[in-house]
PDB file of C-alpha atoms and ligand atoms in Angstrom:
ATOM      1  CA  MET A   5      23.973 -10.313   6.667  1.00 51.00           C
ATOM      2  CA  THR A   6      22.605  -6.835   8.033  1.00 59.00           C
ATOM      3  CA  PHE A   7      19.426  -5.881   7.324  1.00 69.00           C
ATOM      4  CA  GLY A   8      18.410  -2.356   6.647  1.00 71.00           C
ATOM      5  CA  HIS A   9      20.147   1.033   5.200  1.00 75.00           C
ATOM      6  CA  HIS A  10      22.993   0.943   7.529  1.00 79.00           C
ATOM      7  CA  VAL A  11      25.554  -0.797   5.322  1.00 87.00           C
ATOM      8  CA  LEU A  12      25.665  -0.766   1.813  1.00 93.00           C
ATOM      9  CA  ARG A  13      25.870  -3.641  -0.119  1.00 94.00           C
ATOM     10  CA  ASN A  14      24.625  -3.493  -3.998  1.00 96.00           C
ATOM     11  CA  ARG A  15      22.850  -0.675  -5.900  1.00 97.00           C
ATOM     12  CA  TYR A  16      21.015  -0.827  -9.177  1.00 98.00           C
ATOM     13  CA  ARG A  17      19.999   1.813 -11.580  1.00 98.00           C
ATOM     14  CA  LEU A  18      16.654   0.500 -13.891  1.00 98.00           C
ATOM     15  CA  GLU A  19      16.143   2.583 -17.051  1.00 98.00           C
ATOM     16  CA  GLY A  20      13.232   2.076 -19.304  1.00 98.00           C
ATOM     17  CA  GLU A  21      10.529   4.122 -21.436  1.00 98.00           C
ATOM     18  CA  LEU A  22       7.139   4.250 -20.813  1.00 97.00           C
ATOM     19  CA  GLU A  23       4.403   4.781 -23.220  1.00 97.00           C
ATOM     20  CA  LEU A  24       1.311   6.476 -22.734  1.00 97.00           C
ATOM     21  CA  VAL A  25      -1.426   4.182 -24.445  1.00 96.00           C
ATOM     22  CA  THR A  26      -4.467   6.305 -23.413  1.00 96.00           C
ATOM     23  CA  GLY A  27      -5.278   9.411 -22.383  1.00 95.00           C
ATOM     24  CA  LEU A  28      -3.870  11.029 -18.869  1.00 94.00           C
ATOM     25  CA  ARG A  29      -5.872  12.974 -16.518  1.00 92.00           C
ATOM     26  CA  LEU A  30      -3.430  13.643 -13.836  1.00 89.00           C
ATOM     27  CA  SER A  31      -4.699  16.643 -12.196  1.00 87.00           C
ATOM     28  CA  SER A  32      -2.455  19.221  -9.715  1.00 83.00           C
ATOM     29  CA  GLY A  33      -5.503  19.774  -7.623  1.00 80.00           C
ATOM     30  CA  ARG A  34      -5.428  23.551  -8.435  1.00 82.00           C
ATOM     31  CA  ALA A  35      -7.709  25.222 -11.312  1.00 85.00           C
ATOM     32  CA  SER A  36      -5.656  27.582 -13.539  1.00 84.00           C
ATOM     33  CA  ASP A  37      -6.646  30.154 -15.637  1.00 81.00           C
ATOM     34  CA  GLU A  38      -7.301  27.738 -18.806  1.00 81.00           C
ATOM     35  CA  THR A  39      -9.128  24.797 -16.955  1.00 85.00           C
ATOM     36  CA  ASP A  40     -10.317  23.777 -13.621  1.00 87.00           C
ATOM     37  CA  ALA A  41      -7.947  20.640 -13.814  1.00 88.00           C
ATOM     38  CA  PRO A  42      -4.459  21.304 -15.296  1.00 90.00           C
ATOM     39  CA  LEU A  43      -2.269  18.573 -15.338  1.00 92.00           C
ATOM     40  CA  MET A  44       0.547  18.120 -12.974  1.00 93.00           C
ATOM     41  CA  ARG A  45       3.628  20.042 -14.109  1.00 93.00           C
ATOM     42  CA  THR A  46       6.979  20.559 -13.350  1.00 93.00           C
ATOM     43  CA  ARG A  47       8.021  24.173 -12.153  1.00 92.00           C
ATOM     44  CA  ALA A  48       9.422  24.547 -15.878  1.00 92.00           C
ATOM     45  CA  GLY A  49       5.702  23.376 -16.868  1.00 91.00           C
ATOM     46  CA  VAL A  50       6.429  20.025 -18.264  1.00 93.00           C
ATOM     47  CA  PRO A  51       3.663  17.391 -17.227  1.00 94.00           C
ATOM     48  CA  PHE A  52       5.135  14.369 -15.808  1.00 95.00           C
ATOM     49  CA  ILE A  53       3.814  11.558 -13.649  1.00 96.00           C
ATOM     50  CA  PRO A  54       4.899  11.749 -10.135  1.00 95.00           C
ATOM     51  CA  GLY A  55       7.078   8.346  -9.016  1.00 96.00           C
ATOM     52  CA  SER A  56       4.739   8.034  -5.846  1.00 93.00           C
ATOM     53  CA  SER A  57       2.029   7.213  -8.416  1.00 94.00           C
ATOM     54  CA  LEU A  58       3.795   4.489 -10.121  1.00 95.00           C
ATOM     55  CA  ARG A  59       4.987   3.277  -7.072  1.00 94.00           C
ATOM     56  CA  GLY A  60       1.451   3.166  -5.720  1.00 93.00           C
ATOM     57  CA  ALA A  61       0.267   1.601  -8.849  1.00 94.00           C
ATOM     58  CA  VAL A  62       3.043  -0.981  -9.246  1.00 95.00           C
ATOM     59  CA  ARG A  63       2.770  -2.134  -5.475  1.00 94.00           C
ATOM     60  CA  SER A  64      -0.768  -2.635  -5.462  1.00 92.00           C
ATOM     61  CA  GLU A  65      -0.651  -4.893  -8.454  1.00 94.00           C
ATOM     62  CA  LEU A  66       2.050  -6.849  -6.433  1.00 94.00           C
ATOM     63  CA  GLU A  67      -0.509  -6.919  -3.503  1.00 91.00           C
ATOM     64  CA  ARG A  68      -3.111  -8.856  -5.881  1.00 90.00           C
ATOM     65  CA  MET A  69      -0.173 -11.287  -7.024  1.00 91.00           C
ATOM     66  CA  ILE A  70       1.715 -12.462  -4.209  1.00 90.00           C
ATOM     67  CA  PRO A  71      -0.778 -13.963  -1.851  1.00 84.00           C
ATOM     68  CA  ASP A  72      -1.576 -17.133  -4.156  1.00 86.00           C
ATOM     69  CA  LEU A  73       1.900 -17.114  -5.686  1.00 87.00           C
ATOM     70  CA  GLY A  74       3.592 -19.675  -2.824  1.00 82.00           C
ATOM     71  CA  LEU A  75       7.022 -18.191  -3.399  1.00 86.00           C
ATOM     72  CA  GLY A  76       7.085 -17.626   0.283  1.00 85.00           C
ATOM     73  CA  LEU A  77       6.655 -13.680  -0.200  1.00 89.00           C
ATOM     74  CA  HIS A  78       4.255 -11.968   2.333  1.00 86.00           C
ATOM     75  CA  SER A  79       2.404  -8.755   1.691  1.00 87.00           C
ATOM     76  CA  CYS A  80       0.528  -7.172   4.795  1.00 84.00           C
ATOM     77  CA  THR A  81      -2.530  -5.274   3.247  1.00 65.00           C
ATOM     78  CA  LEU A  82      -4.773  -8.050   2.321  1.00 50.00           C
ATOM     79  CA  PHE A  83      -4.106 -10.726   4.997  1.00 51.00           C
ATOM     80  CA  LEU A  84      -2.238 -10.800   8.267  1.00 48.00           C
ATOM     81  CA  LYS A  85      -3.607  -7.722  10.128  1.00 51.00           C
ATOM     82  CA  ASP A  86      -3.651  -8.862  13.520  1.00 54.00           C
ATOM     83  CA  GLU A  87      -0.954 -10.514  15.944  1.00 54.00           C
ATOM     84  CA  SER A  88      -0.713 -13.886  13.850  1.00 60.00           C
ATOM     85  CA  GLU A  89       2.846 -14.997  12.857  1.00 61.00           C
ATOM     86  CA  GLY A  90       4.206 -13.399   9.877  1.00 68.00           C
ATOM     87  CA  ALA A  91       1.983 -10.173  10.581  1.00 84.00           C
ATOM     88  CA  CYS A  92       3.555  -6.830   9.456  1.00 90.00           C
ATOM     89  CA  VAL A  93       4.378  -3.739  11.866  1.00 91.00           C
ATOM     90  CA  THR A  94       2.889  -1.796   9.143  1.00 90.00           C
ATOM     91  CA  ALA A  95      -0.566  -3.163   9.673  1.00 88.00           C
ATOM     92  CA  SER A  96      -0.298  -4.172  13.480  1.00 87.00           C
ATOM     93  CA  GLU A  97      -0.652  -2.157  16.286  1.00 88.00           C
ATOM     94  CA  GLY A  98       0.700  -4.353  18.765  1.00 89.00           C
ATOM     95  CA  LEU A  99       3.997  -4.747  16.864  1.00 91.00           C
ATOM     96  CA  GLN A 100       3.821  -0.562  16.555  1.00 92.00           C
ATOM     97  CA  LYS A 101       3.898  -0.308  20.164  1.00 93.00           C
ATOM     98  CA  GLU A 102       6.610  -2.817  20.806  1.00 92.00           C
ATOM     99  CA  LEU A 103       8.604  -1.008  17.680  1.00 93.00           C
ATOM    100  CA  GLN A 104       8.171   2.072  19.796  1.00 92.00           C
ATOM    101  CA  GLU A 105       9.288   0.701  23.060  1.00 91.00           C
ATOM    102  CA  LEU A 106      12.197  -0.928  21.505  1.00 89.00           C
ATOM    103  CA  SER A 107      13.515   2.438  19.775  1.00 87.00           C
ATOM    104  CA  GLU A 108      12.703   4.203  22.850  1.00 87.00           C
ATOM    105  CA  GLN A 109      14.551   2.351  25.594  1.00 82.00           C
ATOM    106  CA  LEU A 110      18.072   1.981  26.259  1.00 79.00           C
ATOM    107  CA  GLY A 111      18.874  -1.008  28.308  1.00 78.00           C
ATOM    108  CA  GLU A 112      21.408  -1.291  31.078  1.00 79.00           C
ATOM    109  CA  GLY A 113      25.066  -1.126  29.350  1.00 83.00           C
ATOM    110  CA  GLU A 114      23.397  -0.626  26.090  1.00 84.00           C
ATOM    111  CA  THR A 115      24.872   1.806  23.531  1.00 88.00           C
ATOM    112  CA  ARG A 116      22.630   3.529  20.813  1.00 86.00           C
ATOM    113  CA  GLU A 117      24.320   1.197  18.132  1.00 86.00           C
ATOM    114  CA  ASP A 118      23.391  -1.609  20.187  1.00 87.00           C
ATOM    115  CA  ARG A 119      19.652  -0.373  20.379  1.00 88.00           C
ATOM    116  CA  GLU A 120      19.556   0.228  16.351  1.00 87.00           C
ATOM    117  CA  ALA A 121      20.921  -3.202  15.736  1.00 87.00           C
ATOM    118  CA  LYS A 122      17.827  -4.411  17.908  1.00 89.00           C
ATOM    119  CA  VAL A 123      15.322  -2.387  16.073  1.00 90.00           C
ATOM    120  CA  ALA A 124      16.834  -3.386  12.445  1.00 89.00           C
ATOM    121  CA  ARG A 125      16.696  -7.102  13.403  1.00 90.00           C
ATOM    122  CA  PHE A 126      13.013  -6.293  14.832  1.00 92.00           C
ATOM    123  CA  LEU A 127      12.147  -4.842  11.508  1.00 92.00           C
ATOM    124  CA  ASP A 128      13.595  -7.734   9.449  1.00 90.00           C
ATOM    125  CA  ASP A 129      11.585 -10.178  11.414  1.00 91.00           C
ATOM    126  CA  HIS A 130       8.160  -8.087  11.762  1.00 91.00           C
ATOM    127  CA  LEU A 131       8.097  -6.331   8.035  1.00 93.00           C
ATOM    128  CA  CYS A 132       6.513  -8.162   5.026  1.00 92.00           C
ATOM    129  CA  ASP A 133       8.236  -8.408   2.062  1.00 93.00           C
ATOM    130  CA  LEU A 134       6.592  -5.824   0.071  1.00 93.00           C
ATOM    131  CA  CYS A 135       7.076  -3.079   2.941  1.00 94.00           C
ATOM    132  CA  LYS A 136      10.728  -4.143   3.033  1.00 93.00           C
ATOM    133  CA  LEU A 137      11.093  -3.268  -0.574  1.00 95.00           C
ATOM    134  CA  PHE A 138       8.643  -0.847  -1.263  1.00 95.00           C
ATOM    135  CA  GLY A 139       8.975   0.781   2.142  1.00 93.00           C
ATOM    136  CA  SER A 140       6.470   1.526   5.187  1.00 91.00           C
ATOM    137  CA  PRO A 141       5.945   4.358   7.336  1.00 91.00           C
ATOM    138  CA  PHE A 142       8.168   2.409   9.746  1.00 90.00           C
ATOM    139  CA  TYR A 143      11.188   1.924   7.320  1.00 91.00           C
ATOM    140  CA  ALA A 144      12.718   4.090   4.205  1.00 90.00           C
ATOM    141  CA  SER A 145      11.758   2.391   0.948  1.00 92.00           C
ATOM    142  CA  ARG A 146      14.992   0.802  -1.025  1.00 94.00           C
ATOM    143  CA  LEU A 147      13.500   1.364  -4.181  1.00 96.00           C
ATOM    144  CA  ALA A 148      13.571   5.161  -5.319  1.00 96.00           C
ATOM    145  CA  ILE A 149      11.256   5.773  -8.208  1.00 97.00           C
ATOM    146  CA  GLU A 150      11.802   9.154 -10.115  1.00 97.00           C
ATOM    147  CA  ASP A 151       9.246  11.034 -11.467  1.00 97.00           C
ATOM    148  CA  CYS A 152       8.708  10.090 -14.790  1.00 97.00           C
ATOM    149  CA  LEU A 153       9.524  13.043 -17.035  1.00 97.00           C
ATOM    150  CA  PRO A 154       8.574  13.020 -20.969  1.00 96.00           C
ATOM    151  CA  ALA A 155      11.059  11.389 -23.053  1.00 94.00           C
ATOM    152  CA  ALA A 156      11.069  13.971 -25.843  1.00 82.00           C
ATOM    153  CA  GLY A 157       8.675  15.574 -28.735  1.00 77.00           C
ATOM    154  CA  ASP A 158       5.746  17.837 -28.650  1.00 86.00           C
ATOM    155  CA  LEU A 159       2.826  16.549 -26.017  1.00 93.00           C
ATOM    156  CA  PRO A 160      -0.750  16.307 -27.242  1.00 95.00           C
ATOM    157  CA  ILE A 161      -2.732  18.369 -24.559  1.00 93.00           C
ATOM    158  CA  THR A 162      -6.327  18.823 -24.928  1.00 92.00           C
ATOM    159  CA  VAL A 163      -9.180  20.339 -22.733  1.00 91.00           C
ATOM    160  CA  ARG A 164     -12.108  18.126 -22.252  1.00 88.00           C
ATOM    161  CA  ASP A 165     -15.404  19.126 -20.989  1.00 85.00           C
ATOM    162  CA  GLY A 166     -16.900  16.911 -17.939  1.00 78.00           C
ATOM    163  CA  VAL A 167     -19.692  16.561 -15.691  1.00 70.00           C
ATOM    164  CA  GLY A 168     -20.030  18.927 -12.628  1.00 63.00           C
ATOM    165  CA  ILE A 169     -20.402  17.060  -9.344  1.00 63.00           C
ATOM    166  CA  ASP A 170     -22.396  18.274  -6.559  1.00 60.00           C
ATOM    167  CA  ARG A 171     -19.689  18.567  -3.677  1.00 58.00           C
ATOM    168  CA  ASP A 172     -22.547  18.210  -1.268  1.00 65.00           C
ATOM    169  CA  THR A 173     -24.660  15.196  -2.504  1.00 65.00           C
ATOM    170  CA  GLY A 174     -21.955  13.849  -5.092  1.00 62.00           C
ATOM    171  CA  ALA A 175     -24.785  13.942  -7.851  1.00 62.00           C
ATOM    172  CA  ALA A 176     -24.162  15.296 -11.067  1.00 60.00           C
ATOM    173  CA  ARG A 177     -25.071  18.676 -11.891  1.00 60.00           C
ATOM    174  CA  GLU A 178     -25.887  19.358 -15.392  1.00 60.00           C
ATOM    175  CA  ASN A 179     -25.694  23.058 -14.988  1.00 62.00           C
ATOM    176  CA  VAL A 180     -22.050  23.062 -13.385  1.00 65.00           C
ATOM    177  CA  LYS A 181     -19.155  23.698 -16.058  1.00 74.00           C
ATOM    178  CA  PHE A 182     -16.427  21.524 -15.547  1.00 81.00           C
ATOM    179  CA  ASN A 183     -13.327  21.012 -17.507  1.00 88.00           C
ATOM    180  CA  TYR A 184      -9.932  18.986 -17.375  1.00 89.00           C
ATOM    181  CA  GLU A 185      -6.753  18.450 -19.164  1.00 92.00           C
ATOM    182  CA  VAL A 186      -5.553  15.414 -20.889  1.00 93.00           C
ATOM    183  CA  LEU A 187      -2.297  14.260 -22.193  1.00 95.00           C
ATOM    184  CA  GLU A 188      -3.498  12.340 -25.150  1.00 94.00           C
ATOM    185  CA  ALA A 189      -2.185   8.939 -25.975  1.00 95.00           C
ATOM    186  CA  GLY A 190       1.063   8.331 -27.532  1.00 95.00           C
ATOM    187  CA  PRO A 191       3.922  10.507 -25.640  1.00 96.00           C
ATOM    188  CA  LYS A 192       6.533   8.461 -23.957  1.00 97.00           C
ATOM    189  CA  PHE A 193       7.891   8.983 -20.501  1.00 97.00           C
ATOM    190  CA  ARG A 194      11.323   8.075 -18.844  1.00 97.00           C
ATOM    191  CA  LEU A 195      11.719   5.519 -16.105  1.00 98.00           C
ATOM    192  CA  ARG A 196      14.104   5.669 -13.674  1.00 98.00           C
ATOM    193  CA  VAL A 197      14.344   3.491 -10.549  1.00 98.00           C
ATOM    194  CA  GLN A 198      17.177   2.846  -7.911  1.00 98.00           C
ATOM    195  CA  ALA A 199      17.267  -0.051  -5.699  1.00 97.00           C
ATOM    196  CA  GLU A 200      19.666  -0.898  -2.849  1.00 96.00           C
ATOM    197  CA  ASN A 201      20.916  -4.107  -0.876  1.00 95.00           C
ATOM    198  CA  LEU A 202      18.506  -6.449  -3.036  1.00 95.00           C
ATOM    199  CA  GLU A 203      18.278  -9.816  -2.105  1.00 93.00           C
ATOM    200  CA  GLU A 204      17.089 -12.917  -3.816  1.00 93.00           C
ATOM    201  CA  LYS A 205      13.415 -12.117  -2.639  1.00 93.00           C
ATOM    202  CA  ASP A 206      13.657  -8.608  -3.940  1.00 95.00           C
ATOM    203  CA  TRP A 207      14.686  -9.511  -6.919  1.00 96.00           C
ATOM    204  CA  LYS A 208      11.612 -11.889  -7.392  1.00 95.00           C
ATOM    205  CA  LEU A 209       9.654  -8.744  -6.701  1.00 96.00           C
ATOM    206  CA  LEU A 210      11.160  -6.964  -9.257  1.00 97.00           C
ATOM    207  CA  ASP A 211      10.650  -9.573 -11.659  1.00 96.00           C
ATOM    208  CA  LEU A 212       6.952  -9.189 -10.898  1.00 96.00           C
ATOM    209  CA  MET A 213       7.174  -5.370 -11.294  1.00 97.00           C
ATOM    210  CA  GLU A 214       8.793  -5.741 -14.702  1.00 97.00           C
ATOM    211  CA  PHE A 215       5.858  -8.056 -15.840  1.00 96.00           C
ATOM    212  CA  VAL A 216       3.730  -5.171 -14.528  1.00 97.00           C
ATOM    213  CA  LEU A 217       5.166  -2.502 -16.051  1.00 97.00           C
ATOM    214  CA  ARG A 218       5.131  -4.706 -19.466  1.00 97.00           C
ATOM    215  CA  GLU A 219       1.513  -5.551 -19.155  1.00 96.00           C
ATOM    216  CA  GLY A 220       0.403  -2.105 -18.398  1.00 96.00           C
ATOM    217  CA  PHE A 221      -0.986  -0.416 -15.090  1.00 95.00           C
ATOM    218  CA  PHE A 222      -3.122   2.777 -14.868  1.00 95.00           C
ATOM    219  CA  VAL A 223      -2.173   6.195 -12.939  1.00 93.00           C
ATOM    220  CA  GLY A 224      -4.333   9.247 -12.415  1.00 89.00           C
ATOM    221  CA  GLY A 225      -7.898   9.945 -12.658  1.00 85.00           C
ATOM    222  CA  LYS A 226     -10.778   8.193 -14.516  1.00 83.00           C
ATOM    223  CA  ARG A 227      -9.207   4.715 -14.519  1.00 83.00           C
ATOM    224  CA  ALA A 228     -12.393   3.182 -14.872  1.00 83.00           C
ATOM    225  CA  ALA A 229     -12.975   4.523 -18.191  1.00 83.00           C
ATOM    226  CA  GLY A 230      -9.474   3.453 -19.230  1.00 87.00           C
ATOM    227  CA  LEU A 231      -7.648   6.673 -18.972  1.00 91.00           C
ATOM    228  CA  GLY A 232      -3.963   6.750 -17.696  1.00 93.00           C
ATOM    229  CA  ARG A 233      -2.679   3.382 -19.084  1.00 96.00           C
ATOM    230  CA  LEU A 234       1.051   3.305 -19.633  1.00 97.00           C
ATOM    231  CA  ARG A 235       3.058   0.325 -20.544  1.00 97.00           C
ATOM    232  CA  LEU A 236       6.880  -0.383 -20.916  1.00 98.00           C
ATOM    233  CA  VAL A 237       7.995   0.230 -24.042  1.00 97.00           C
ATOM    234  CA  PRO A 238       9.004  -3.579 -25.318  1.00 94.00           C
ATOM    235  CA  ASP A 239      12.684  -4.455 -24.276  1.00 93.00           C
ATOM    236  CA  SER A 240      13.568  -1.191 -23.190  1.00 97.00           C
ATOM    237  CA  LEU A 241      14.024  -1.910 -19.494  1.00 98.00           C
ATOM    238  CA  ARG A 242      17.885  -2.040 -18.818  1.00 98.00           C
ATOM    239  CA  VAL A 243      20.106  -2.508 -15.688  1.00 98.00           C
ATOM    240  CA  ARG A 244      23.499  -1.463 -14.207  1.00 97.00           C
ATOM    241  CA  GLY A 245      24.938  -1.481 -10.949  1.00 97.00           C
ATOM    242  CA  PHE A 246      27.353  -2.935  -8.257  1.00 97.00           C
ATOM    243  CA  ASP A 247      26.795  -6.261  -6.899  1.00 94.00           C
ATOM    244  CA  SER A 248      29.204  -5.673  -3.689  1.00 95.00           C
ATOM    245  CA  VAL A 249      30.888  -2.407  -2.332  1.00 95.00           C
ATOM    246  CA  GLN A 250      34.233  -4.815  -3.096  1.00 96.00           C
ATOM    247  CA  ALA A 251      33.206  -4.129  -6.864  1.00 96.00           C
ATOM    248  CA  LEU A 252      32.348  -0.607  -6.286  1.00 96.00           C
ATOM    249  CA  TRP A 253      35.752   0.002  -5.014  1.00 97.00           C
ATOM    250  CA  GLN A 254      37.499  -1.826  -7.336  1.00 97.00           C
ATOM    251  CA  SER A 255      35.940   0.155 -10.074  1.00 96.00           C
ATOM    252  CA  ILE A 256      36.837   3.295  -8.117  1.00 96.00           C
ATOM    253  CA  THR A 257      40.810   2.474  -7.834  1.00 97.00           C
ATOM    254  CA  GLU A 258      40.724   1.614 -11.724  1.00 97.00           C
ATOM    255  CA  LYS A 259      38.718   4.813 -12.468  1.00 97.00           C
ATOM    256  CA  ARG A 260      35.634   2.987 -14.048  1.00 95.00           C
ATOM    257  CA  ASP A 261      32.049   3.662 -13.934  1.00 96.00           C
ATOM    258  CA  PRO A 262      30.991   1.710 -11.016  1.00 95.00           C
ATOM    259  CA  TYR A 263      27.469   1.007 -12.643  1.00 96.00           C
ATOM    260  CA  GLY A 264      29.218  -0.187 -15.646  1.00 94.00           C
ATOM    261  CA  GLU A 265      27.254  -0.788 -19.085  1.00 95.00           C
ATOM    262  CA  ALA A 266      23.262  -0.808 -18.950  1.00 96.00           C
ATOM    263  CA  ARG A 267      22.283  -4.827 -19.865  1.00 97.00           C
ATOM    264  CA  PRO A 268      18.789  -5.621 -21.050  1.00 97.00           C
ATOM    265  CA  TRP A 269      16.617  -6.870 -17.737  1.00 96.00           C
ATOM    266  CA  ALA A 270      16.094 -10.206 -19.076  1.00 94.00           C
ATOM    267  CA  GLU A 271      19.882 -10.860 -19.790  1.00 95.00           C
ATOM    268  CA  VAL A 272      20.776 -10.088 -16.278  1.00 94.00           C
ATOM    269  CA  ARG A 273      18.126 -11.872 -14.687  1.00 94.00           C
ATOM    270  CA  ARG A 274      19.201 -15.064 -17.110  1.00 93.00           C
ATOM    271  CA  ALA A 275      22.877 -14.707 -15.625  1.00 92.00           C
ATOM    272  CA  GLN A 276      21.729 -14.547 -12.378  1.00 88.00           C
ATOM    273  CA  ALA A 277      19.741 -18.015 -12.538  1.00 86.00           C
TER     274      ALA A 277
HETATM  275 ZN1  LIG B 305       3.778  -4.938   5.235  1.00 64.75          ZN
END
């Protein structure tokens, strides 16, 4: 089976709702007229949660679960940073050098396609399972997590006073006035994820991801104080997609939606077992 993005084999769309359980402080980094630290907003002025924040939060939780799980899943960040067997390109300079040489040199009588296939094989052998799904600087992610927009309704936004921090010493300064915007608990956000070329190991990682979403995770600032907790609305995660390009083609010829009907996550996974 070919590894990588060159051939499309299957594609799925995961859709659900996230509920903001505690206030969210996710600052844009630029002060506005009203506050020192406004919430991140779309161009239309709507607060949102960047897909990259979600990806980072979920991935770091998965990194903590995998090492002791014993399912043959590997992650590069905690262990295997060196050249030992099972090391990941993302964390190994030696492997990065090898990859660079491989992608630059064209052997005698070798075509560009041959070289690309070689690079794909190398990445298949030398990327950890998390990097293969979530991506790395050397390999584009097969999991596209969209920015999460509010589902509906009014957004309870408040401005809180904070403690000013001295930029030089890092110490709190009483006389420095500082405030920040918070989206208070309650609103729901739309979760949209697209995943491609999933294999059995990827489905296991997605099972873990579903657990993390259900359990709750943190994004934004003041996490230690409990801010920014999001949680999947129970039973809201649904999946649709096609298992093969043959199935895709068939639905195209029959003028059907190739992604089909959305089914509950648990039902899809039970059917695959
Ligand atoms: Zn890795």
